[in-house]
Amino acid sequence: MTKTDLGLPTPPPKAPVRRPSRQIRVGDVPVGGGAPVIVQTMTTTPTADIDATFEQITEITAAGCDIVRVAVLTHDDADALSVITQKSAIPVIADIHFQPRYVFAAIDAGSAAVRVNPGNIKQFDDRVGQIAKAASAAKVPIRIGVNAGSLDPRLLAKHGSATPQALVESALWEASLFEEHGFTDLKVAVKHHEPPTMITANRLLADACDYPLHLGVTEAGPSFQGAIKSAVAFGILLAEGIGDTIRVSLSDHPVQRVKAGCHIPASLGLRPRRLEIVSCPGCGRLQVDLHRLVAKVEAAFDGFPRPLRIAVMGCVVNGPGEAREADLGVSCGNGKGQIFAHGQVLRTVPESQIVDALVDEALRLAQDAGSHQGGEAR
């Protein structure tokens, strides 16, 4: 009997060519200049509540977050920063609004970067020189964030609304104020709740400067809606090479925001993938409760220590063939599941044992990979 050659998985398409930009460092994380796309989020706890804030930072770090931003609205928030920055495993950005004095407090507290929104900071233009001097001395980068909801009133009056041109003009104007003082360790963001406006603004900004750009769709909405809006906007820009850091703004727990944020650049080859489940939508050929099985597989592999692509296919028609690039998978039918790796069927198990079988094979693959790497190291 002739053995069927199932072939090897085809390599993924090449990642988009990145827009050239200067590089800054947020703590020990490089941003721009060809560095991987960085995922960040913001805590939802009162920053003054150190324990709650640190607990949330720990959760998002485990989910894959690279940088975290915390709000500094009060004196107590500012006082908590020195403890939080020391305890956090990832760099902490201080988010400053309204009061410029908190910028200096954040720098003194050891923040890895400071985010300012010039449109809503009192007498910001008059304090830029002092901010630039303090940030330069501490080697702390500044992120200029321009939002539609807090656009500089002068530009809002000039353009009539938060147009892409207004957002970009505001960002470049504020960057130029820092440049006048010789400070260029900047990251810039222009955000809007409408993806078309946000996309146009970032295209204009990318053409006008070489600063690393932070992408965000503000007030994106509930998880389902917000993830779609963010994926559309980020996907278009990242595919064009625009964007160095991203934040998915969902009305959901920060962990869910981070997971969505990690998946978007990973799907374009711009970030190492973590757990990825390839699963069919289901059709009349199903002989298994596919949605329940996918949920069980997802739960079983949550936190798996190695990047893994797992295919969960509802029938044998589109099983190993369509999911050939998966590291591991299952094709279901007639109360059984065919377990396969890279398109090659390994064994068949009863439906009740599918999840356990996938976990067993994943551990074996991880062990084999570790042994192989160890052998190469020797």
Short mmCIF file of C-alpha atoms in Angstrom, two decimals:
data_model
loop_
_atom_site.label_atom_id
_atom_site.label_comp_id
_atom_site.label_asym_id
_atom_site.label_seq_id
_atom_site.Cartn_x
_atom_site.Cartn_y
_atom_site.Cartn_z
CA MET A 1 0.00 0.00 0.00
CA THR A 2 1.40 3.36 -1.03
CA LYS A 3 1.63 5.88 1.76
CA THR A 4 -0.10 9.15 0.95
CA ASP A 5 2.21 12.15 1.11
CA LEU A 6 0.35 14.80 3.06
CA GLY A 7 3.06 17.33 2.36
CA LEU A 8 4.50 19.96 4.64
CA PRO A 9 2.74 23.04 5.87
CA THR A 10 3.30 26.04 3.63
CA PRO A 11 5.13 28.97 5.23
CA PRO A 12 2.99 31.90 6.29
CA PRO A 13 2.97 34.95 4.03
CA LYS A 14 5.64 37.53 4.67
CA ALA A 15 4.85 40.21 7.21
CA PRO A 16 4.14 43.71 5.88
CA VAL A 17 7.10 46.02 5.38
CA ARG A 18 7.21 48.40 8.32
CA ARG A 19 7.24 52.16 7.96
CA PRO A 20 10.72 53.44 8.87
CA SER A 21 10.66 55.31 12.16
CA ARG A 22 13.00 56.40 14.88
CA GLN A 23 13.17 54.20 17.95
CA ILE A 24 12.48 55.09 21.56
CA ARG A 25 12.69 52.91 24.65
CA VAL A 26 9.88 52.64 27.15
CA GLY A 27 11.75 51.11 30.03
CA ASP A 28 13.45 48.08 28.50
CA VAL A 29 10.93 47.81 25.63
CA PRO A 30 12.02 49.20 22.25
CA VAL A 31 9.28 50.97 20.31
CA GLY A 32 9.57 51.78 16.61
CA GLY A 33 12.64 51.44 14.46
CA GLY A 34 11.71 47.94 13.34
CA ALA A 35 10.88 46.56 16.81
CA PRO A 36 7.90 44.20 17.03
CA VAL A 37 4.50 45.83 17.36
CA ILE A 38 3.96 46.47 21.06
CA VAL A 39 0.66 45.73 22.79
CA GLN A 40 -0.36 47.93 25.68
CA THR A 41 -3.45 48.55 27.74
CA MET A 42 -4.64 50.68 30.61
CA THR A 43 -5.63 49.60 34.10
CA THR A 44 -9.19 50.25 35.26
CA THR A 45 -8.42 50.41 38.96
CA PRO A 46 -7.84 53.61 40.95
CA THR A 47 -4.07 53.94 40.73
CA ALA A 48 -3.96 54.96 44.38
CA ASP A 49 -5.20 51.45 45.22
CA ILE A 50 -1.79 49.88 44.83
CA ASP A 51 -2.80 46.29 45.54
CA ALA A 52 -5.72 46.29 43.08
CA THR A 53 -3.65 48.02 40.41
CA PHE A 54 -0.73 45.66 40.81
CA GLU A 55 -3.05 42.64 40.70
CA GLN A 56 -4.47 43.84 37.39
CA ILE A 57 -1.00 44.51 36.00
CA THR A 58 -0.03 40.95 36.89
CA GLU A 59 -3.09 39.61 35.02
CA ILE A 60 -2.46 41.59 31.86
CA THR A 61 1.24 40.73 31.90
CA ALA A 62 0.33 37.04 31.89
CA ALA A 63 -2.01 37.71 28.95
CA GLY A 64 0.86 39.10 26.86
CA CYS A 65 0.82 42.83 27.56
CA ASP A 66 4.14 44.60 26.95
CA ILE A 67 3.46 48.03 28.46
CA VAL A 68 0.80 49.26 30.88
CA ARG A 69 -0.65 52.73 31.33
CA VAL A 70 -2.09 53.96 34.62
CA ALA A 71 -4.19 57.06 35.22
CA VAL A 72 -2.77 59.83 37.39
CA LEU A 73 -5.63 62.13 38.31
CA THR A 74 -4.93 62.86 41.96
CA HIS A 75 -2.09 63.46 44.36
CA ASP A 76 -2.68 59.99 45.84
CA ASP A 77 -2.33 58.45 42.37
CA ALA A 78 0.98 60.23 41.90
CA ASP A 79 2.21 59.05 45.30
CA ALA A 80 1.38 55.43 44.40
CA LEU A 81 3.43 55.50 41.22
CA SER A 82 6.81 54.93 42.82
CA VAL A 83 5.63 51.66 44.38
CA ILE A 84 3.80 50.47 41.26
CA THR A 85 6.72 51.18 38.91
CA GLN A 86 9.06 49.18 41.15
CA LYS A 87 6.74 46.19 41.51
CA SER A 88 5.53 45.94 37.90
CA ALA A 89 7.14 43.34 35.63
CA ILE A 90 6.40 45.53 32.59
CA PRO A 91 7.08 49.23 32.00
CA VAL A 92 4.52 51.64 33.45
CA ILE A 93 3.35 54.74 31.59
CA ALA A 94 1.78 57.56 33.60
CA ASP A 95 -1.33 58.98 31.93
CA ILE A 96 -1.57 62.70 32.70
CA HIS A 97 -4.51 65.02 32.13
CA PHE A 98 -5.38 68.50 33.31
CA GLN A 99 -2.53 69.09 35.79
CA PRO A 100 1.02 69.48 34.43
CA ARG A 101 2.52 69.13 37.92
CA TYR A 102 1.74 65.41 37.77
CA VAL A 103 4.06 65.07 34.77
CA PHE A 104 7.01 65.97 36.97
CA ALA A 105 5.75 63.74 39.78
CA ALA A 106 5.47 60.80 37.36
CA ILE A 107 9.01 61.31 36.10
CA ASP A 108 10.35 61.51 39.65
CA ALA A 109 8.44 58.33 40.56
CA GLY A 110 10.30 56.29 37.94
CA SER A 111 7.63 56.03 35.25
CA ALA A 112 8.98 54.47 32.06
CA ALA A 113 7.15 57.08 29.97
CA VAL A 114 4.56 59.80 30.34
CA ARG A 115 1.47 60.30 28.21
CA VAL A 116 0.19 63.85 27.84
CA ASN A 117 -2.89 65.11 26.01
CA PRO A 118 -2.00 68.72 25.25
CA GLY A 119 -5.59 69.69 24.46
CA ASN A 120 -6.70 69.34 28.05
CA ILE A 121 -3.64 70.27 30.10
CA LYS A 122 -3.82 73.74 31.62
CA GLN A 123 -1.25 76.16 30.17
CA PHE A 124 0.51 73.25 28.49
CA ASP A 125 2.34 75.37 25.91
CA ASP A 126 3.99 77.39 28.68
CA ARG A 127 5.27 74.30 30.50
CA VAL A 128 6.78 72.37 27.58
CA GLY A 129 10.31 73.60 28.23
CA GLN A 130 10.23 72.43 31.84
CA ILE A 131 8.70 69.10 30.89
CA ALA A 132 11.27 68.54 28.14
CA LYS A 133 14.13 69.32 30.53
CA ALA A 134 12.87 66.96 33.21
CA ALA A 135 12.11 64.14 30.76
CA SER A 136 15.45 64.52 29.02
CA ALA A 137 17.37 64.38 32.29
CA ALA A 138 15.55 61.21 33.34
CA LYS A 139 15.63 59.69 29.83
CA VAL A 140 11.85 59.31 29.93
CA PRO A 141 10.03 59.44 26.57
CA ILE A 142 6.84 61.44 26.14
CA ARG A 143 3.78 60.24 24.28
CA ILE A 144 1.66 62.96 22.73
CA GLY A 145 -1.90 61.71 22.56
CA VAL A 146 -4.51 63.62 20.56
CA ASN A 147 -8.13 62.48 20.84
CA ALA A 148 -11.21 63.73 19.07
CA GLY A 149 -12.89 64.37 22.40
CA SER A 150 -10.13 66.58 23.76
CA LEU A 151 -8.77 68.36 20.72
CA ASP A 152 -7.10 71.72 21.28
CA PRO A 153 -9.97 74.26 21.18
CA ARG A 154 -8.03 76.49 18.79
CA LEU A 155 -7.80 73.75 16.18
CA LEU A 156 -11.35 72.61 16.78
CA ALA A 157 -12.50 76.14 15.96
CA LYS A 158 -10.27 76.27 12.90
CA HIS A 159 -11.39 72.98 11.35
CA GLY A 160 -14.96 72.95 12.63
CA SER A 161 -14.73 69.35 13.90
CA ALA A 162 -12.23 66.65 14.78
CA THR A 163 -11.20 65.98 11.17
CA PRO A 164 -8.13 63.90 10.35
CA GLN A 165 -6.35 67.10 9.37
CA ALA A 166 -7.20 68.72 12.72
CA LEU A 167 -5.92 65.73 14.68
CA VAL A 168 -2.66 65.62 12.75
CA GLU A 169 -2.11 69.37 12.93
CA SER A 170 -2.56 69.25 16.70
CA ALA A 171 -0.11 66.36 17.09
CA LEU A 172 2.57 67.94 14.90
CA TRP A 173 2.17 71.31 16.59
CA GLU A 174 2.68 69.85 20.04
CA ALA A 175 5.64 67.77 18.81
CA SER A 176 7.19 70.92 17.40
CA LEU A 177 6.99 72.60 20.82
CA PHE A 178 9.16 69.79 22.24
CA GLU A 179 11.47 69.94 19.23
CA GLU A 180 12.08 73.64 19.94
CA HIS A 181 13.68 72.52 23.19
CA GLY A 182 15.72 69.79 21.53
CA PHE A 183 13.51 66.97 22.82
CA THR A 184 12.58 64.35 20.23
CA ASP A 185 12.14 61.23 22.37
CA LEU A 186 8.47 61.20 21.40
CA LYS A 187 5.73 58.78 20.47
CA VAL A 188 2.61 60.18 18.83
CA ALA A 189 -1.02 59.06 18.67
CA VAL A 190 -4.04 60.46 16.86
CA LYS A 191 -7.23 58.66 17.84
CA HIS A 192 -10.89 58.73 16.85
CA HIS A 193 -13.90 56.51 17.49
CA GLU A 194 -14.61 56.21 13.76
CA PRO A 195 -12.13 53.88 12.02
CA PRO A 196 -12.15 55.78 8.66
CA THR A 197 -11.22 59.03 10.40
CA MET A 198 -8.59 57.33 12.52
CA ILE A 199 -7.10 55.54 9.49
CA THR A 200 -6.87 58.72 7.42
CA ALA A 201 -5.34 60.66 10.30
CA ASN A 202 -2.62 58.06 10.86
CA ARG A 203 -1.80 57.88 7.16
CA LEU A 204 -1.33 61.65 7.11
CA LEU A 205 0.74 61.55 10.28
CA ALA A 206 2.92 58.71 8.99
CA ASP A 207 3.77 60.79 5.92
CA ALA A 208 4.51 63.90 7.96
CA CYS A 209 6.94 62.60 10.59
CA ASP A 210 9.18 59.68 11.52
CA TYR A 211 8.10 59.37 15.14
CA PRO A 212 6.85 55.95 16.27
CA LEU A 213 3.06 55.87 16.17
CA HIS A 214 0.60 54.49 18.71
CA LEU A 215 -2.67 53.25 17.24
CA GLY A 216 -6.01 53.38 19.00
CA VAL A 217 -9.72 53.51 18.23
CA THR A 218 -11.17 55.44 21.16
CA GLU A 219 -14.44 54.44 22.75
CA ALA A 220 -14.52 51.36 20.52
CA GLY A 221 -17.46 49.92 22.45
CA PRO A 222 -18.46 46.50 23.82
CA SER A 223 -16.21 43.52 23.20
CA PHE A 224 -17.74 42.25 19.96
CA GLN A 225 -18.21 45.64 18.31
CA GLY A 226 -14.99 47.10 19.67
CA ALA A 227 -12.83 44.18 18.62
CA ILE A 228 -14.17 44.41 15.07
CA LYS A 229 -13.65 48.17 14.83
CA SER A 230 -10.14 47.86 16.22
CA ALA A 231 -9.23 44.93 14.01
CA VAL A 232 -10.44 46.76 10.90
CA ALA A 233 -8.58 49.98 11.69
CA PHE A 234 -5.40 48.39 13.01
CA GLY A 235 -5.35 45.70 10.34
CA ILE A 236 -5.50 48.21 7.50
CA LEU A 237 -2.78 50.42 8.96
CA LEU A 238 -0.49 47.62 10.10
CA ALA A 239 -0.77 45.98 6.67
CA GLU A 240 0.49 49.28 5.25
CA GLY A 241 3.40 49.26 7.70
CA ILE A 242 1.93 52.00 9.91
CA GLY A 243 1.87 51.55 13.68
CA ASP A 244 4.41 50.67 16.35
CA THR A 245 2.21 50.20 19.41
CA ILE A 246 -1.50 49.45 19.73
CA ARG A 247 -4.18 49.59 22.38
CA VAL A 248 -7.56 47.92 21.95
CA SER A 249 -10.13 49.98 23.87
CA LEU A 250 -12.99 47.64 24.75
CA SER A 251 -15.65 48.11 27.40
CA ASP A 252 -14.36 44.91 28.96
CA HIS A 253 -11.72 43.66 31.35
CA PRO A 254 -8.18 44.72 30.37
CA VAL A 255 -7.18 41.06 29.93
CA GLN A 256 -9.67 40.76 27.07
CA ARG A 257 -8.30 43.94 25.52
CA VAL A 258 -4.78 42.53 25.66
CA LYS A 259 -5.81 39.22 24.11
CA ALA A 260 -7.51 41.05 21.23
CA GLY A 261 -4.48 43.30 20.86
CA CYS A 262 -2.07 40.38 20.68
CA HIS A 263 -4.10 38.56 18.04
CA ILE A 264 -4.33 41.48 15.60
CA PRO A 265 -0.60 41.97 14.81
CA ALA A 266 0.06 38.23 15.18
CA SER A 267 -2.44 37.54 12.40
CA LEU A 268 -0.29 39.69 10.11
CA GLY A 269 2.99 38.11 11.14
CA LEU A 270 4.04 41.25 13.02
CA ARG A 271 4.17 39.63 16.44
CA PRO A 272 4.94 36.13 17.68
CA ARG A 273 1.70 34.19 17.99
CA ARG A 274 0.55 32.61 21.22
CA LEU A 275 -2.40 30.24 21.32
CA GLU A 276 -4.37 30.32 18.07
CA ILE A 277 -7.41 28.15 17.46
CA VAL A 278 -8.40 27.43 13.88
CA SER A 279 -11.98 26.19 13.90
CA CYS A 280 -14.71 25.83 11.31
CA PRO A 281 -18.03 27.69 11.70
CA GLY A 282 -20.07 24.49 11.53
CA CYS A 283 -22.61 23.27 8.99
CA GLY A 284 -25.13 20.50 8.44
CA ARG A 285 -22.35 17.88 8.38
CA LEU A 286 -21.61 18.39 12.08
CA GLN A 287 -21.82 15.33 14.29
CA VAL A 288 -20.36 17.02 17.36
CA ASP A 289 -21.20 20.00 19.57
CA LEU A 290 -18.46 22.07 17.93
CA HIS A 291 -18.95 25.31 19.82
CA ARG A 292 -18.77 23.54 23.16
CA LEU A 293 -15.70 21.58 22.05
CA VAL A 294 -13.91 24.75 20.90
CA ALA A 295 -14.63 26.40 24.25
CA LYS A 296 -13.25 23.38 26.13
CA VAL A 297 -10.10 23.33 23.98
CA GLU A 298 -9.60 27.05 24.51
CA ALA A 299 -9.95 26.66 28.26
CA ALA A 300 -7.63 23.65 28.39
CA PHE A 301 -4.85 25.50 26.57
CA ASP A 302 -5.19 28.85 28.29
CA GLY A 303 -1.69 29.80 29.41
CA PHE A 304 0.06 27.03 27.46
CA PRO A 305 3.76 27.93 27.65
CA ARG A 306 4.54 27.62 23.94
CA PRO A 307 3.03 29.24 20.83
CA LEU A 308 0.55 26.79 19.37
CA ARG A 309 -1.93 26.70 16.51
CA ILE A 310 -4.70 24.16 17.15
CA ALA A 311 -7.36 23.24 14.59
CA VAL A 312 -10.77 22.05 15.73
CA MET A 313 -12.70 20.88 12.68
CA GLY A 314 -16.28 19.69 12.79
CA CYS A 315 -16.03 16.97 10.17
CA VAL A 316 -13.53 14.91 8.22
CA VAL A 317 -14.33 16.66 4.93
CA ASN A 318 -12.32 19.77 5.77
CA GLY A 319 -10.16 18.38 8.54
CA PRO A 320 -6.46 17.69 8.07
CA GLY A 321 -6.46 19.12 4.53
CA GLU A 322 -7.65 22.63 5.32
CA ALA A 323 -5.92 22.77 8.69
CA ARG A 324 -2.59 21.41 7.47
CA GLU A 325 -0.66 24.43 8.79
CA ALA A 326 -1.87 23.80 12.33
CA ASP A 327 0.60 22.39 14.81
CA LEU A 328 -2.10 20.11 16.13
CA GLY A 329 -5.76 19.45 15.47
CA VAL A 330 -8.80 17.22 15.44
CA SER A 331 -11.38 16.25 12.81
CA CYS A 332 -14.63 15.10 14.36
CA GLY A 333 -17.30 12.70 13.15
CA ASN A 334 -19.46 9.76 14.20
CA GLY A 335 -18.61 10.13 17.88
CA LYS A 336 -14.87 10.10 17.31
CA GLY A 337 -12.02 12.48 16.65
CA GLN A 338 -8.99 12.05 14.41
CA ILE A 339 -6.03 13.71 16.09
CA PHE A 340 -3.51 15.09 13.61
CA ALA A 341 -0.33 17.16 13.51
CA HIS A 342 0.59 19.19 10.44
CA GLY A 343 -1.98 17.27 8.42
CA GLN A 344 -0.72 13.82 9.40
CA VAL A 345 -3.29 11.70 11.28
CA LEU A 346 -1.81 10.40 14.54
CA ARG A 347 -4.67 8.47 16.13
CA THR A 348 -8.43 8.28 16.59
CA VAL A 349 -10.06 8.72 19.99
CA PRO A 350 -13.64 8.76 21.32
CA GLU A 351 -15.27 12.18 21.37
CA SER A 352 -15.09 12.30 25.17
CA GLN A 353 -11.29 12.00 25.04
CA ILE A 354 -10.57 14.62 22.37
CA VAL A 355 -9.47 17.42 24.67
CA ASP A 356 -7.24 15.17 26.78
CA ALA A 357 -5.69 13.72 23.64
CA LEU A 358 -4.92 17.19 22.27
CA VAL A 359 -3.30 18.21 25.54
CA ASP A 360 -1.20 15.02 25.60
CA GLU A 361 0.01 15.54 22.04
CA ALA A 362 0.72 19.23 22.70
CA LEU A 363 2.88 18.35 25.68
CA ARG A 364 4.71 15.79 23.57
CA LEU A 365 5.32 18.34 20.81
CA ALA A 366 6.57 20.86 23.35
CA GLN A 367 8.90 18.28 24.88
CA ASP A 368 10.24 17.26 21.48
CA ALA A 369 10.80 20.89 20.55
CA GLY A 370 12.62 21.52 23.82
CA SER A 371 14.82 18.47 23.33
CA HIS A 372 15.63 19.56 19.79
CA GLN A 373 16.60 23.07 20.92
CA GLY A 374 18.68 21.64 23.74
CA GLY A 375 20.52 19.42 21.28
CA GLU A 376 21.24 22.38 19.03
CA ALA A 377 22.52 24.39 22.00
CA ARG A 378 24.95 21.60 22.85
#
